[in-house]
């Protein structure tokens, strides 16, 4: 499996196919490509145009989002959250990892399955990162130190929750339903959102090339911001690893397992990984998993099931899906392989 990525550069703010979804062994033969290759160039969606007063402009933007969701499953989002808010959040994360002592951070080591703040340090061949996980919604949890950390992260969550609801409305419309369709199905006002704030070491300090191993994520979608570009790779529909190089002022969006389940596979949740090989400096990122309410029952919706497309997944509550493999809710681990129905 190729793992080469371009040398990381400073930023101002920092599908799978069915065969691949059934077996990760096939990834050993996939090729790595740059996202600059024409057919694999990651689309950019302008959030503001999705709600334009110009009907033609809005229709074109929705069509573009629809293609991004179905033909890629991931995209860059611009004009969603103000750059200053994103920069403030990334500074807050950087301050947390640098202005607090490890003894203070270790206060948040796992204590119980009911944790809403959790810290961890992984340093081995399969995973290399320090992380802080917090529940962002429906109730916001965050360490009180350092100063301004809680407010900076909270402001980002507040602004992006508005974007989350907006994207849910837009995706509902391009699927052909009323704009509150996904919001109601997933009970998003009480949606369970978890952020993983990550500190990745430079490659010369790492004990392996993998920052985070290949996986998919549960939920509606995942949003990612980072202070240094590069590292993330996503496996495309055609089985190629694409290097994610987020444009200035953009947020990376990757569709989640439960949107795949709801649409009965029309939209795909993509395998992705973090590579450290060319990580010349430390890198800060925050990946937020935007999920349904814990009590939302998610199964293929009747609108996406017919004789030609029988249900491809069994339905369970979001909470049950997060705990299916023995993990806690805050771990937000994928269970889509166990939920898939063999046909």
Tab-separated table of C-alpha atoms in Angstrom, residues 18-145:
chain	number	residue	atom	x	y	z
A	18	UNK	CA	-18.369	-2.694	-2.545
A	19	UNK	CA	-15.409	-5.068	-2.846
A	20	UNK	CA	-13.266	-2.733	-0.766
A	21	UNK	CA	-16.018	-2.178	1.767
A	22	UNK	CA	-16.214	-5.926	2.389
A	23	UNK	CA	-12.458	-6.488	2.718
A	24	UNK	CA	-9.654	-4.119	3.581
A	25	UNK	CA	-7.195	-6.648	2.181
A	26	UNK	CA	-7.792	-5.228	-1.276
A	27	UNK	CA	-6.183	-1.956	-0.163
A	28	UNK	CA	-2.776	-3.545	-0.517
A	29	UNK	CA	-3.136	-3.230	-4.282
A	30	UNK	CA	-4.589	0.262	-4.551
A	31	UNK	CA	-2.576	3.098	-6.021
A	32	UNK	CA	-1.804	6.472	-4.508
A	33	UNK	CA	-2.630	9.515	-6.590
A	34	UNK	CA	-2.359	13.217	-6.055
A	35	UNK	CA	-5.657	15.030	-5.675
A	36	UNK	CA	-4.492	17.231	-8.521
A	37	UNK	CA	-5.109	14.380	-10.999
A	38	UNK	CA	-8.076	15.508	-13.099
A	39	UNK	CA	-10.436	12.620	-12.353
A	40	UNK	CA	-9.599	12.569	-8.653
A	41	UNK	CA	-9.583	16.274	-7.907
A	42	UNK	CA	-11.559	16.793	-4.725
A	43	UNK	CA	-14.538	19.089	-5.403
A	44	UNK	CA	-15.022	22.352	-3.536
A	45	UNK	CA	-18.528	23.302	-2.375
A	46	UNK	CA	-19.360	26.931	-1.625
A	47	UNK	CA	-21.741	26.787	1.330
A	48	UNK	CA	-23.084	30.302	0.761
A	49	UNK	CA	-24.268	29.444	-2.760
A	50	UNK	CA	-26.437	26.598	-1.471
A	51	UNK	CA	-28.754	29.252	-0.039
A	52	UNK	CA	-28.327	31.963	-2.670
A	53	UNK	CA	-31.273	34.208	-3.514
A	54	UNK	CA	-30.402	33.633	-7.165
A	55	UNK	CA	-32.427	30.543	-8.134
A	56	UNK	CA	-30.074	29.504	-10.928
A	57	UNK	CA	-27.002	29.967	-8.761
A	58	UNK	CA	-28.611	27.972	-5.945
A	59	UNK	CA	-29.717	25.178	-8.300
A	60	UNK	CA	-26.211	24.885	-9.757
A	61	UNK	CA	-24.667	24.792	-6.290
A	62	UNK	CA	-27.061	22.046	-5.162
A	63	UNK	CA	-26.333	20.026	-8.291
A	64	UNK	CA	-22.602	20.373	-7.623
A	65	UNK	CA	-23.076	19.221	-4.011
A	66	UNK	CA	-25.090	16.240	-5.233
A	67	UNK	CA	-22.304	15.171	-7.566
A	68	UNK	CA	-19.726	15.639	-4.796
A	69	UNK	CA	-21.735	13.410	-2.461
A	70	UNK	CA	-22.489	10.651	-4.957
A	71	UNK	CA	-19.372	10.608	-7.140
A	72	UNK	CA	-16.818	11.296	-4.374
A	73	UNK	CA	-18.327	11.088	-0.887
A	74	UNK	CA	-16.082	13.914	0.328
A	75	UNK	CA	-15.415	17.548	-0.527
A	76	UNK	CA	-13.894	20.836	0.604
A	77	UNK	CA	-16.383	23.308	2.076
A	78	UNK	CA	-15.771	27.058	1.833
A	79	UNK	CA	-17.719	30.057	3.181
A	80	UNK	CA	-19.209	28.030	6.014
A	81	UNK	CA	-17.384	29.177	9.165
A	82	UNK	CA	-15.409	32.422	9.399
A	83	UNK	CA	-11.647	32.000	9.125
A	84	UNK	CA	-11.125	33.837	12.419
A	85	UNK	CA	-13.328	31.291	14.220
A	86	UNK	CA	-11.403	28.358	12.728
A	87	UNK	CA	-8.070	29.987	13.583
A	88	UNK	CA	-9.258	30.601	17.144
A	89	UNK	CA	-10.221	26.943	17.549
A	90	UNK	CA	-6.880	25.695	16.215
A	91	UNK	CA	-4.964	28.099	18.468
A	92	UNK	CA	-6.983	26.844	21.416
A	93	UNK	CA	-6.092	23.231	20.601
A	94	UNK	CA	-2.420	24.122	20.189
A	95	UNK	CA	-2.469	25.929	23.529
A	96	UNK	CA	-4.056	22.907	25.216
A	97	UNK	CA	-1.254	20.611	24.098
A	98	UNK	CA	1.486	23.126	24.905
A	99	UNK	CA	0.348	25.180	27.883
A	100	UNK	CA	-0.882	22.301	30.005
A	101	UNK	CA	1.349	19.657	31.562
A	102	UNK	CA	0.938	16.031	30.598
A	103	UNK	CA	-0.036	15.321	34.204
A	104	UNK	CA	-2.922	17.772	33.818
A	105	UNK	CA	-3.989	16.242	30.516
A	106	UNK	CA	-3.831	12.724	31.945
A	107	UNK	CA	-6.587	13.755	34.338
A	108	UNK	CA	-8.858	12.907	31.409
A	109	UNK	CA	-7.628	9.337	30.922
A	110	UNK	CA	-10.531	6.909	30.592
A	111	UNK	CA	-12.406	6.475	33.849
A	112	UNK	CA	-15.734	5.088	32.693
A	113	UNK	CA	-17.979	4.567	29.686
A	114	UNK	CA	-19.795	7.770	30.670
A	115	UNK	CA	-16.753	9.976	30.025
A	116	UNK	CA	-17.530	13.096	28.040
A	117	UNK	CA	-13.892	14.266	27.957
A	118	UNK	CA	-11.117	11.777	27.248
A	119	UNK	CA	-7.365	12.158	26.672
A	120	UNK	CA	-5.001	9.546	25.282
A	121	UNK	CA	-1.471	9.063	23.996
A	122	UNK	CA	-0.718	6.439	21.330
A	123	UNK	CA	2.856	5.820	20.247
A	124	UNK	CA	3.350	2.537	18.417
A	125	UNK	CA	3.693	1.220	14.884
A	126	UNK	CA	-0.051	1.243	14.218
A	127	UNK	CA	-1.006	4.650	15.594
A	128	UNK	CA	0.972	7.761	16.568
A	129	UNK	CA	-0.863	10.702	18.100
A	130	UNK	CA	-1.895	12.451	21.272
A	131	UNK	CA	-5.592	13.236	21.356
A	132	UNK	CA	-8.325	14.902	23.333
A	133	UNK	CA	-11.895	13.777	22.659
A	134	UNK	CA	-14.852	15.846	23.815
A	135	UNK	CA	-18.591	15.653	23.333
A	136	UNK	CA	-19.529	18.814	21.455
A	137	UNK	CA	-23.318	18.388	21.161
A	138	UNK	CA	-26.048	18.227	22.393
A	139	UNK	CA	-24.231	19.297	25.569
A	140	UNK	CA	-20.778	20.827	25.217
A	141	UNK	CA	-17.995	19.420	27.412
A	142	UNK	CA	-14.462	20.815	27.495
A	143	UNK	CA	-11.479	21.204	29.851
A	144	UNK	CA	-11.321	24.576	31.590
A	145	UNK	CA	-7.593	25.033	30.902
